[in-house]
Amino acid sequence: MSGPALPRFPGGFTWGVSTSAFQIEGAAHEDGRGESIWDVFCRKPGAIRDGQNADVADDHYHRWREDVELMARLGVGAYRFSIAWPRVQPTGRGPANAAGLDFYERLTDALLARGITPVPTLYHWDLPQALQSEGGWLARETAARFADYAGLAAARLADRIPLWITLNEPFVVTAYGYALGFHAPGASLMMDALPAAHHQLLGHGLAAAALRSAGVSQVAITNNYSPAWPASDSEADMAAAYAYDVWHNRLFTDPVLLGAYPDLSPFGIPSGPGKPGGPGGDAGPAGPGGLAWIRDGDLAVIAAPVDGLGVNYYRPARLSALPDALLPFQMEPIPGYPRTAFGWPVVPAGLTELLMLLKERYGAALPPVYITENGCSADDRVSAGGVVADETRISYLDGHIRAVHEAVAAGVDVRGYFVWSLMDNFEWTEGFHQRFGLVHVDFATQRRTPKDSFGWYRNMIAAQRG
Ligand code: FCB
């Protein structure tokens, strides 16, 4: 249940919703769209629950007008969506596919006509397959291709869109996609996945520069974060939590905000002069166990100032030691909290803790923060009367919005909050089994039904404005 009225946020605070291209658009083969690594991954036996794929998904590519109307009814001030690289450059290089950009231009103009600010993310995991065939993010070249694509998108839309996000959750791409193999492209390289981390960061830096030269005024990157709690106060578990914090929370933020990699010694990578965590931070030529793929000057590109940090938060992590493992930690359950349909613990205080941690860790280097994703999955069903009673989602959102307010009151500069997600969609390896939307989608008929949480969020936004 939600509690008393939510405290008031500062005037100008942005209330929004988030989606991503692959998860909602469908129209996988239309208007010249190329294949992405997720199209390919979905065909891998056993990769996606029930063998589902996103060829149709929410059919948003055709139903975007209806979806913009839903957002107008909701009263959001901003919509974070992603642009599909394979629509803009079907093979990841070369001139723009005009039809692909036309789609995002129509969407942008419709949003603006409704007073909704578009907030595009350029990379929400759907790499053109043609680039994967050349190494994907393991190849340095991909960073340059990403900047080209960013420039093409901005050349069309920078005049109407102020804030652009480069990457979504490079941690998940690196860890799940390249180290552990349960996301596209399905590589299980463990620590040999690190070049994918660096090349995404380099891609962010190069894309940021390309966006700015195309006239974009604000650039941000979105990371997901989980406060790292040791499972006990033993030295080993504390070290495990430290390692996890580096890997999940610092690896994609320190280089951007501090211009240096964090201490990677828990992963057997030495720090020292010219090495991550060492003075200067910029790695030179790799020694044994060093980071050969980092070139002089890369960190300066990566650390060019940003105008915002996108924060995705779902849950904290509790870690115990896993001795002699390449990743020296394991996730432990967090008892004592309610769980979402995904089994994730509901810990709103973790969001306050995280925001305070970011402020403490980065100080003056921390740009304005946007909560670019927060939400929960639930086993939502439409009743005979057409109602979706999703009390648990209302309670989740209420608790987390209060948690953001606490951080704001304590001086963290948070400028906006985006619910994940506007509507139920293709939840990666879970297919259509995890419903995160404020709007229920019947995937057989494409019928959209606003859930009770939709009305709750609409009222909350109206009350904040009133
Ligand atoms: C995040 C992803 C987003 C969605 C949510 C539930 O990690 O960015 O696409 O899948 O999780």
Tab-separated table of C-alpha atoms and ligand atoms in Angstrom:
chain	number	residue	atom	x	y	z
A	1	MET	CA	0.000	0.000	0.000
A	2	SER	CA	1.151	3.524	-0.615
A	3	GLY	CA	1.505	5.786	2.367
A	4	PRO	CA	0.476	9.390	2.878
A	5	ALA	CA	0.914	11.948	0.099
A	6	LEU	CA	4.415	12.030	-1.291
A	7	PRO	CA	6.655	14.894	-0.252
A	8	ARG	CA	7.046	17.650	-2.787
A	9	PHE	CA	10.024	17.593	-5.162
A	10	PRO	CA	11.780	20.750	-6.318
A	11	GLY	CA	10.015	22.664	-9.098
A	12	GLY	CA	11.242	21.588	-12.518
A	13	PHE	CA	11.820	17.987	-11.406
A	14	THR	CA	11.159	15.717	-14.400
A	15	TRP	CA	8.715	12.808	-14.172
A	16	GLY	CA	9.008	10.305	-16.961
A	17	VAL	CA	8.773	6.746	-18.216
A	18	SER	CA	11.357	4.567	-19.974
A	19	THR	CA	11.377	1.904	-22.682
A	20	SER	CA	13.928	0.541	-25.136
A	21	ALA	CA	13.746	-0.128	-28.860
A	22	PHE	CA	14.345	-3.871	-28.954
A	23	GLN	CA	11.915	-4.485	-26.114
A	24	ILE	CA	8.920	-2.717	-27.685
A	25	GLU	CA	9.287	-1.904	-31.365
A	26	GLY	CA	8.857	-5.196	-33.221
A	27	ALA	CA	8.825	-4.608	-37.003
A	28	ALA	CA	12.092	-6.484	-37.057
A	29	HIS	CA	12.275	-6.617	-40.821
A	30	GLU	CA	10.745	-3.312	-41.865
A	31	ASP	CA	12.025	-0.179	-43.546
A	32	GLY	CA	15.510	-1.531	-44.002
A	33	ARG	CA	16.252	-2.397	-40.365
A	34	GLY	CA	19.339	-4.580	-40.098
A	35	GLU	CA	19.719	-7.521	-37.779
A	36	SER	CA	20.901	-6.956	-34.210
A	37	ILE	CA	22.779	-9.265	-31.881
A	38	TRP	CA	19.572	-9.784	-29.919
A	39	ASP	CA	17.694	-11.015	-33.013
A	40	VAL	CA	20.414	-13.602	-33.437
A	41	PHE	CA	20.610	-14.448	-29.733
A	42	CYS	CA	16.847	-15.067	-29.594
A	43	ARG	CA	17.299	-17.866	-32.122
A	44	LYS	CA	19.827	-19.661	-29.928
A	45	PRO	CA	18.108	-22.707	-28.433
A	46	GLY	CA	17.490	-22.231	-24.724
A	47	ALA	CA	18.611	-18.593	-24.648
A	48	ILE	CA	15.161	-17.081	-24.101
A	49	ARG	CA	12.404	-18.502	-21.941
A	50	ASP	CA	9.943	-20.469	-24.065
A	51	GLY	CA	11.974	-19.631	-27.153
A	52	GLN	CA	10.260	-16.239	-27.449
A	53	ASN	CA	11.594	-13.398	-29.597
A	54	ALA	CA	10.954	-9.690	-30.154
A	55	ASP	CA	9.998	-9.772	-33.843
A	56	VAL	CA	6.659	-8.209	-32.895
A	57	ALA	CA	7.047	-7.352	-29.198
A	58	ASP	CA	4.657	-4.424	-28.462
A	59	ASP	CA	4.370	-3.565	-32.150
A	60	HIS	CA	5.259	-0.042	-31.085
A	61	TYR	CA	6.755	0.644	-34.506
A	62	HIS	CA	3.162	0.711	-35.790
A	63	ARG	CA	1.300	1.693	-32.641
A	64	TRP	CA	3.517	4.558	-31.496
A	65	ARG	CA	0.696	7.098	-31.836
A	66	GLU	CA	-1.419	5.194	-29.340
A	67	ASP	CA	1.577	4.899	-27.029
A	68	VAL	CA	2.273	8.632	-27.198
A	69	GLU	CA	-1.397	9.231	-26.339
A	70	LEU	CA	-1.017	7.013	-23.293
A	71	MET	CA	1.955	9.092	-22.162
A	72	ALA	CA	-0.002	12.285	-22.700
A	73	ARG	CA	-2.788	10.879	-20.488
A	74	LEU	CA	-0.209	9.958	-17.895
A	75	GLY	CA	1.033	13.524	-17.862
A	76	VAL	CA	4.751	12.714	-18.019
A	77	GLY	CA	7.161	15.483	-18.826
A	78	ALA	CA	9.722	13.240	-20.532
A	79	TYR	CA	10.003	9.917	-22.317
A	80	ARG	CA	13.228	7.928	-22.361
A	81	PHE	CA	13.287	5.568	-25.332
A	82	SER	CA	16.146	4.125	-27.331
A	83	ILE	CA	17.101	4.487	-30.945
A	84	ALA	CA	17.830	1.187	-32.678
A	85	TRP	CA	21.273	1.406	-34.234
A	86	PRO	CA	20.322	-1.288	-36.834
A	87	ARG	CA	17.466	0.925	-38.058
A	88	VAL	CA	19.801	3.862	-38.572
A	89	GLN	CA	22.757	1.891	-39.934
A	90	PRO	CA	21.625	-1.628	-40.875
A	91	THR	CA	25.202	-2.923	-40.992
A	92	GLY	CA	26.583	-0.612	-38.322
A	93	ARG	CA	28.477	1.581	-40.757
A	94	GLY	CA	27.948	3.829	-43.740
A	95	PRO	CA	25.271	6.365	-44.573
A	96	ALA	CA	22.054	6.658	-42.623
A	97	ASN	CA	19.023	4.634	-43.589
A	98	ALA	CA	16.609	7.559	-43.929
A	99	ALA	CA	13.517	5.449	-43.209
A	100	GLY	CA	14.957	4.448	-39.837
A	101	LEU	CA	15.574	8.029	-38.812
A	102	ASP	CA	12.139	9.029	-40.127
A	103	PHE	CA	10.543	6.817	-37.496
A	104	TYR	CA	12.357	8.532	-34.631
A	105	GLU	CA	11.635	11.921	-36.119
A	106	ARG	CA	7.888	11.201	-36.257
A	107	LEU	CA	8.020	9.977	-32.680
A	108	THR	CA	10.014	13.005	-31.538
A	109	ASP	CA	7.631	15.462	-33.164
A	110	ALA	CA	4.571	13.707	-31.748
A	111	LEU	CA	6.077	13.813	-28.258
A	112	LEU	CA	6.981	17.460	-28.541
A	113	ALA	CA	3.471	18.273	-29.762
A	114	ARG	CA	2.227	16.728	-26.500
A	115	GLY	CA	4.680	18.674	-24.376
A	116	ILE	CA	6.760	15.569	-23.651
A	117	THR	CA	10.547	15.909	-23.876
A	118	PRO	CA	12.165	13.037	-25.792
A	119	VAL	CA	15.231	11.564	-24.060
A	120	PRO	CA	16.891	9.121	-26.458
A	121	THR	CA	19.407	6.464	-25.506
A	122	LEU	CA	21.672	5.561	-28.411
A	123	TYR	CA	22.667	2.093	-27.295
A	124	HIS	CA	20.294	-0.116	-25.362
A	125	TRP	CA	22.056	-3.388	-26.241
A	126	ASP	CA	20.999	-3.891	-29.886
A	127	LEU	CA	24.354	-3.879	-31.672
A	128	PRO	CA	24.148	-4.405	-35.446
A	129	GLN	CA	25.030	-8.052	-36.033
A	130	ALA	CA	27.402	-7.072	-38.836
A	131	LEU	CA	29.630	-5.376	-36.249
A	132	GLN	CA	29.422	-8.400	-33.978
A	133	SER	CA	30.856	-10.479	-36.782
A	134	GLU	CA	33.922	-8.236	-36.552
A	135	GLY	CA	34.286	-8.640	-32.804
A	136	GLY	CA	31.486	-6.485	-31.423
A	137	TRP	CA	32.594	-4.451	-28.404
A	138	LEU	CA	35.759	-6.510	-28.128
A	139	ALA	CA	36.916	-4.598	-31.213
A	140	ARG	CA	38.170	-1.052	-30.707
A	141	GLU	CA	36.748	-0.179	-34.109
A	142	THR	CA	33.200	-0.516	-32.730
A	143	ALA	CA	33.747	2.572	-30.567
A	144	ALA	CA	34.456	4.649	-33.676
A	145	ARG	CA	31.455	3.169	-35.487
A	146	PHE	CA	29.266	4.068	-32.497
A	147	ALA	CA	30.404	7.678	-32.697
A	148	ASP	CA	29.555	7.782	-36.427
A	149	TYR	CA	26.077	6.477	-35.682
A	150	ALA	CA	25.627	9.002	-32.856
A	151	GLY	CA	26.556	11.771	-35.270
A	152	LEU	CA	23.994	10.591	-37.835
A	153	ALA	CA	21.182	10.433	-35.279
A	154	ALA	CA	22.065	13.837	-33.873
A	155	ALA	CA	22.348	15.427	-37.316
A	156	ARG	CA	18.646	14.669	-37.727
A	157	LEU	CA	17.355	15.337	-34.207
A	158	ALA	CA	19.727	17.518	-32.191
A	159	ASP	CA	17.731	20.629	-33.025
A	160	ARG	CA	14.738	19.232	-31.097
A	161	ILE	CA	16.250	17.100	-28.353
A	162	PRO	CA	18.354	18.620	-25.570
A	163	LEU	CA	19.496	15.625	-23.489
A	164	TRP	CA	20.964	12.471	-25.052
A	165	ILE	CA	22.130	9.300	-23.333
A	166	THR	CA	24.961	7.375	-24.952
A	167	LEU	CA	24.962	3.898	-23.378
A	168	ASN	CA	22.549	1.941	-21.242
A	169	GLU	CA	24.147	-0.227	-18.569
A	170	PRO	CA	27.519	-1.110	-20.081
A	171	PHE	CA	28.011	-3.215	-16.939
A	172	VAL	CA	25.235	-5.577	-18.000
A	173	VAL	CA	26.555	-5.741	-21.556
A	174	THR	CA	30.019	-6.612	-20.258
A	175	ALA	CA	29.046	-8.969	-17.451
A	176	TYR	CA	26.073	-10.776	-18.967
A	177	GLY	CA	26.916	-10.414	-22.652
A	178	TYR	CA	30.682	-10.954	-22.690
A	179	ALA	CA	31.781	-12.423	-19.335
A	180	LEU	CA	29.004	-14.855	-18.416
A	181	GLY	CA	27.232	-15.409	-21.715
A	182	PHE	CA	23.575	-15.277	-20.785
A	183	HIS	CA	22.836	-12.118	-22.786
A	184	ALA	CA	23.710	-11.350	-26.405
A	185	PRO	CA	26.230	-11.860	-27.872
A	186	GLY	CA	26.561	-14.844	-25.525
A	187	ALA	CA	30.326	-14.845	-24.894
A	188	SER	CA	31.683	-16.431	-21.691
A	189	LEU	CA	35.066	-14.766	-21.443
A	190	MET	CA	35.111	-13.952	-17.733
A	191	MET	CA	37.826	-11.317	-17.182
A	192	ASP	CA	38.813	-11.428	-20.834
A	193	ALA	CA	35.574	-9.481	-21.337
A	194	LEU	CA	37.313	-6.331	-20.083
A	195	PRO	CA	38.135	-4.954	-23.544
A	196	ALA	CA	34.365	-4.799	-24.126
A	197	ALA	CA	34.121	-2.567	-21.072
A	198	HIS	CA	36.849	-0.250	-22.280
A	199	HIS	CA	35.562	-0.037	-25.824
A	200	GLN	CA	32.067	0.835	-24.648
A	201	LEU	CA	33.514	3.590	-22.468
A	202	LEU	CA	35.609	4.813	-25.373
A	203	GLY	CA	32.494	4.648	-27.549
A	204	HIS	CA	30.692	6.780	-24.985
A	205	GLY	CA	33.452	9.393	-25.068
A	206	LEU	CA	33.708	9.486	-28.848
A	207	ALA	CA	29.919	9.575	-29.224
A	208	ALA	CA	29.673	12.400	-26.694
A	209	ALA	CA	32.055	14.444	-28.840
A	210	ALA	CA	30.118	13.589	-32.017
A	211	LEU	CA	26.838	14.581	-30.364
A	212	ARG	CA	28.247	17.896	-29.262
A	213	SER	CA	29.624	18.701	-32.686
A	214	ALA	CA	26.164	17.996	-34.097
A	215	GLY	CA	24.732	20.591	-31.697
A	216	VAL	CA	23.551	18.478	-28.763
A	217	SER	CA	23.646	20.521	-25.572
A	218	GLN	CA	23.514	17.812	-22.903
A	219	VAL	CA	25.062	14.362	-22.847
A	220	ALA	CA	24.680	11.650	-20.214
A	221	ILE	CA	25.506	7.981	-19.688
A	222	THR	CA	23.234	5.519	-17.875
A	223	ASN	CA	24.633	2.930	-15.494
A	224	ASN	CA	22.882	0.560	-13.186
A	225	TYR	CA	23.986	0.391	-9.597
A	226	SER	CA	23.497	-1.920	-6.654
A	227	PRO	CA	24.757	-1.055	-3.183
A	228	ALA	CA	27.109	-3.933	-2.313
A	229	TRP	CA	26.394	-5.409	1.104
A	230	PRO	CA	28.794	-7.941	2.612
A	231	ALA	CA	26.959	-11.111	3.733
A	232	SER	CA	28.837	-10.975	7.040
A	233	ASP	CA	31.493	-8.821	8.661
A	234	SER	CA	34.171	-11.418	7.963
A	235	GLU	CA	37.175	-10.038	6.136
A	236	ALA	CA	36.529	-12.377	3.214
A	237	ASP	CA	32.938	-11.225	2.724
A	238	MET	CA	33.951	-7.587	3.071
A	239	ALA	CA	36.540	-8.147	0.346
A	240	ALA	CA	33.883	-9.814	-1.806
A	241	ALA	CA	31.587	-6.806	-1.419
A	242	TYR	CA	34.495	-4.496	-2.246
A	243	ALA	CA	35.233	-6.458	-5.419
A	244	TYR	CA	31.594	-6.423	-6.456
A	245	ASP	CA	31.367	-2.684	-5.836
A	246	VAL	CA	34.357	-2.123	-8.128
A	247	TRP	CA	32.992	-4.380	-10.836
A	248	HIS	CA	29.370	-3.252	-10.775
A	249	ASN	CA	29.399	0.303	-9.460
A	250	ARG	CA	32.802	1.810	-10.225
A	251	LEU	CA	34.111	0.280	-13.450
A	252	PHE	CA	31.828	2.348	-15.674
A	253	THR	CA	31.669	5.478	-13.541
A	254	ASP	CA	35.182	6.215	-12.247
A	255	PRO	CA	36.659	6.487	-15.760
A	256	VAL	CA	33.879	8.880	-16.839
A	257	LEU	CA	33.800	11.077	-13.734
A	258	LEU	CA	37.347	10.714	-12.386
A	259	GLY	CA	39.312	9.915	-15.521
A	260	ALA	CA	40.791	6.747	-14.021
A	261	TYR	CA	39.906	3.094	-13.705
A	262	PRO	CA	39.213	1.859	-10.187
A	263	ASP	CA	41.495	-0.561	-8.365
A	264	LEU	CA	41.117	-3.815	-10.286
A	265	SER	CA	43.459	-5.799	-8.028
A	266	PRO	CA	40.611	-8.028	-6.734
A	267	PHE	CA	40.493	-9.385	-10.284
A	268	GLY	CA	44.187	-10.049	-10.517
A	269	ILE	CA	44.927	-6.900	-12.489
A	270	PRO	CA	47.756	-4.952	-10.910
A	271	SER	CA	47.457	-1.278	-10.143
A	272	GLY	CA	50.393	1.074	-10.091
A	273	PRO	CA	51.810	3.870	-12.190
A	274	GLY	CA	50.207	3.825	-15.580
A	275	LYS	CA	47.770	1.137	-14.495
A	276	PRO	CA	44.180	1.332	-13.379
A	277	GLY	CA	43.965	2.771	-9.924
A	278	GLY	CA	47.530	3.997	-10.102
A	279	PRO	CA	48.656	7.612	-10.248
A	280	GLY	CA	47.453	9.186	-13.426
A	281	GLY	CA	45.219	6.208	-13.940
A	282	ASP	CA	45.865	6.101	-17.655
A	283	ALA	CA	47.276	2.742	-18.538
A	284	GLY	CA	50.276	2.649	-20.750
A	285	PRO	CA	51.490	-0.412	-22.602
A	286	ALA	CA	50.328	-3.539	-20.908
A	287	GLY	CA	52.617	-5.558	-18.783
A	288	PRO	CA	51.742	-9.104	-17.791
A	289	GLY	CA	48.113	-9.002	-16.707
A	290	GLY	CA	47.917	-5.386	-17.854
A	291	LEU	CA	45.379	-3.748	-20.045
A	292	ALA	CA	46.848	-3.780	-23.527
A	293	TRP	CA	43.724	-2.373	-25.128
A	294	ILE	CA	43.893	0.976	-23.301
A	295	ARG	CA	45.786	3.521	-25.382
A	296	ASP	CA	47.270	6.819	-24.380
A	297	GLY	CA	44.663	9.502	-24.451
A	298	ASP	CA	41.681	7.150	-24.176
A	299	LEU	CA	40.877	8.185	-20.624
A	300	ALA	CA	40.850	11.835	-21.584
A	301	VAL	CA	38.234	11.033	-24.239
A	302	ILE	CA	36.197	8.966	-21.797
A	303	ALA	CA	36.367	11.612	-19.075
A	304	ALA	CA	35.122	14.562	-21.122
A	305	PRO	CA	32.553	16.335	-18.936
A	306	VAL	CA	28.985	14.999	-18.985
A	307	ASP	CA	25.832	16.885	-18.126
A	308	GLY	CA	24.051	14.079	-16.393
A	309	LEU	CA	24.467	10.644	-14.852
A	310	GLY	CA	21.628	8.227	-15.532
A	311	VAL	CA	21.057	5.888	-12.603
A	312	ASN	CA	19.114	2.649	-12.991
A	313	TYR	CA	18.250	1.074	-9.664
A	314	TYR	CA	16.334	-2.088	-8.944
A	315	ARG	CA	17.852	-3.704	-5.835
A	316	PRO	CA	20.963	-3.993	-3.666
A	317	ALA	CA	23.321	-6.969	-3.806
A	318	ARG	CA	24.562	-9.082	-0.880
A	319	LEU	CA	27.878	-10.789	-1.432
A	320	SER	CA	29.925	-13.534	0.098
A	321	ALA	CA	33.426	-14.624	-0.809
A	322	LEU	CA	34.044	-17.162	-3.538
A	323	PRO	CA	37.677	-18.067	-3.023
A	324	ASP	CA	39.904	-18.879	-5.986
A	325	ALA	CA	37.313	-17.728	-8.519
A	326	LEU	CA	37.928	-15.285	-11.340
A	327	LEU	CA	34.991	-13.281	-10.050
A	328	PRO	CA	35.738	-13.522	-6.330
A	329	PHE	CA	32.191	-13.121	-5.023
A	330	GLN	CA	28.791	-14.744	-5.104
A	331	MET	CA	25.358	-13.227	-4.695
A	332	GLU	CA	23.459	-14.204	-1.575
A	333	PRO	CA	19.734	-13.850	-0.980
A	334	ILE	CA	18.590	-10.794	0.950
A	335	PRO	CA	16.041	-12.119	3.407
A	336	GLY	CA	13.453	-10.031	5.188
A	337	TYR	CA	12.129	-7.981	2.295
A	338	PRO	CA	9.208	-8.451	-0.087
A	339	ARG	CA	10.134	-9.779	-3.517
A	340	THR	CA	9.067	-8.873	-7.017
A	341	ALA	CA	7.862	-11.475	-9.539
A	342	PHE	CA	11.489	-11.671	-10.693
A	343	GLY	CA	12.459	-12.597	-7.122
A	344	TRP	CA	14.294	-9.308	-6.596
A	345	PRO	CA	14.156	-7.929	-3.046
A	346	VAL	CA	12.263	-4.646	-2.648
A	347	VAL	CA	14.615	-2.313	-0.763
A	348	PRO	CA	13.768	1.354	-1.330
A	349	ALA	CA	16.347	2.469	1.255
A	350	GLY	CA	18.998	1.012	-1.048
A	351	LEU	CA	18.246	3.801	-3.501
A	352	THR	CA	18.826	6.513	-0.910
A	353	GLU	CA	22.010	4.717	0.149
A	354	LEU	CA	23.184	4.545	-3.444
A	355	LEU	CA	22.538	8.216	-4.181
A	356	MET	CA	24.357	9.247	-1.011
A	357	LEU	CA	27.243	6.970	-1.970
A	358	LEU	CA	27.527	8.560	-5.412
A	359	LYS	CA	27.595	12.020	-3.872
A	360	GLU	CA	30.194	11.023	-1.320
A	361	ARG	CA	32.313	9.139	-3.852
A	362	TYR	CA	32.341	11.681	-6.666
A	363	GLY	CA	31.713	14.964	-4.856
A	364	ALA	CA	31.926	17.931	-7.191
A	365	ALA	CA	32.582	15.579	-10.122
A	366	LEU	CA	29.050	14.164	-9.848
A	367	PRO	CA	26.822	15.786	-12.481
A	368	PRO	CA	23.050	16.110	-12.033
A	369	VAL	CA	21.520	12.672	-11.570
A	370	TYR	CA	18.511	11.282	-13.381
A	371	ILE	CA	16.908	8.066	-12.166
A	372	THR	CA	16.549	6.674	-15.684
A	373	GLU	CA	15.016	3.341	-14.617
A	374	ASN	CA	13.252	2.077	-11.540
A	375	GLY	CA	10.315	-0.290	-11.295
A	376	CYS	CA	9.263	-3.861	-10.668
A	377	SER	CA	7.727	-6.847	-12.387
A	378	ALA	CA	4.523	-8.368	-11.099
A	379	ASP	CA	2.163	-11.115	-12.097
A	380	ASP	CA	-0.367	-8.670	-13.529
A	381	ARG	CA	-3.699	-9.865	-14.900
A	382	VAL	CA	-6.595	-7.993	-16.428
A	383	SER	CA	-9.827	-8.668	-14.517
A	384	ALA	CA	-13.132	-9.368	-16.229
A	385	GLY	CA	-13.946	-5.717	-15.600
A	386	GLY	CA	-10.800	-4.538	-17.365
A	387	VAL	CA	-8.859	-3.612	-14.212
A	388	VAL	CA	-5.257	-4.489	-13.377
A	389	ALA	CA	-4.916	-4.188	-9.616
A	390	ASP	CA	-1.135	-3.898	-9.212
A	391	GLU	CA	-0.888	-2.744	-5.622
A	392	THR	CA	2.608	-4.146	-5.244
A	393	ARG	CA	3.871	-1.902	-8.052
A	394	ILE	CA	2.220	1.158	-6.509
A	395	SER	CA	3.873	0.332	-3.227
A	396	TYR	CA	7.252	-0.232	-4.942
A	397	LEU	CA	7.104	3.097	-6.767
A	398	ASP	CA	5.826	4.984	-3.740
A	399	GLY	CA	8.661	3.653	-1.599
A	400	HIS	CA	11.350	4.356	-4.156
A	401	ILE	CA	10.141	7.851	-4.969
A	402	ARG	CA	10.229	8.631	-1.245
A	403	ALA	CA	13.763	7.219	-1.178
A	404	VAL	CA	14.767	9.604	-3.969
A	405	HIS	CA	13.215	12.476	-2.070
A	406	GLU	CA	15.270	11.644	1.004
A	407	ALA	CA	18.432	11.879	-1.054
A	408	VAL	CA	17.292	15.158	-2.610
A	409	ALA	CA	16.577	16.538	0.858
A	410	ALA	CA	20.093	15.468	1.874
A	411	GLY	CA	21.558	17.463	-0.977
A	412	VAL	CA	21.921	15.050	-3.901
A	413	ASP	CA	21.157	16.862	-7.140
A	414	VAL	CA	18.548	14.533	-8.661
A	415	ARG	CA	16.684	16.135	-11.550
A	416	GLY	CA	14.319	13.446	-12.746
A	417	TYR	CA	12.756	10.023	-12.233
A	418	PHE	CA	11.694	7.615	-15.001
A	419	VAL	CA	9.590	4.537	-14.300
A	420	TRP	CA	10.635	1.331	-16.002
A	421	SER	CA	8.475	0.874	-17.890
A	422	LEU	CA	5.677	2.619	-19.762
A	423	MET	CA	4.289	-0.764	-20.778
A	424	ASP	CA	4.911	-4.491	-20.488
A	425	ASN	CA	7.534	-5.578	-22.994
A	426	PHE	CA	10.129	-8.144	-24.036
A	427	GLU	CA	12.205	-8.666	-20.907
A	428	TRP	CA	15.350	-10.080	-22.539
A	429	THR	CA	16.020	-13.686	-21.465
A	430	GLU	CA	12.672	-13.790	-19.665
A	431	GLY	CA	10.785	-13.096	-22.879
A	432	PHE	CA	7.310	-11.769	-22.120
A	433	HIS	CA	7.163	-13.392	-18.699
A	434	GLN	CA	8.141	-10.402	-16.561
A	435	ARG	CA	5.674	-7.513	-16.724
A	436	PHE	CA	7.171	-4.169	-15.707
A	437	GLY	CA	4.647	-1.793	-17.304
A	438	LEU	CA	2.315	0.865	-15.988
A	439	VAL	CA	0.259	-0.330	-18.947
A	440	HIS	CA	-0.641	-3.978	-19.408
A	441	VAL	CA	-0.091	-5.374	-22.891
A	442	ASP	CA	-1.915	-8.443	-24.149
A	443	PHE	CA	0.722	-9.730	-26.544
A	444	ALA	CA	-1.797	-11.796	-28.521
A	445	THR	CA	-4.025	-8.819	-29.364
A	446	GLN	CA	-1.708	-5.848	-28.621
A	447	ARG	CA	-4.461	-4.449	-26.441
A	448	ARG	CA	-3.142	-1.875	-23.969
A	449	THR	CA	-4.811	-1.620	-20.545
A	450	PRO	CA	-3.566	0.972	-18.063
A	451	LYS	CA	-2.962	-0.653	-14.696
A	452	ASP	CA	-3.922	0.881	-11.353
A	453	SER	CA	-0.294	2.066	-11.052
A	454	PHE	CA	-0.840	4.164	-14.188
A	455	GLY	CA	-3.618	6.104	-12.435
A	456	TRP	CA	-1.520	6.328	-9.278
A	457	TYR	CA	1.502	7.762	-11.151
A	458	ARG	CA	-0.716	10.167	-13.108
A	459	ASN	CA	-2.245	11.479	-9.868
A	460	MET	CA	1.152	11.764	-8.255
A	461	ILE	CA	2.545	13.792	-11.150
A	462	ALA	CA	-0.528	16.035	-11.147
A	463	ALA	CA	-0.205	16.571	-7.400
A	464	GLN	CA	3.491	17.452	-7.733
A	465	ARG	CA	2.618	20.003	-10.382
A	466	GLY	CA	-0.457	21.419	-8.670
B	1	FCB	C1	17.432	-3.084	-16.957
B	1	FCB	C2	17.384	-2.849	-18.449
B	1	FCB	C3	15.992	-2.712	-18.986
B	1	FCB	C4	15.011	-3.661	-18.325
B	1	FCB	C5	15.132	-3.609	-16.827
B	1	FCB	C6	14.165	-4.506	-16.095
B	1	FCB	O1	18.638	-3.713	-16.626
B	1	FCB	O2	18.090	-1.682	-18.774
B	1	FCB	O3	16.043	-2.876	-20.372
B	1	FCB	O4	15.189	-4.929	-18.827
B	1	FCB	O5	16.436	-3.928	-16.450
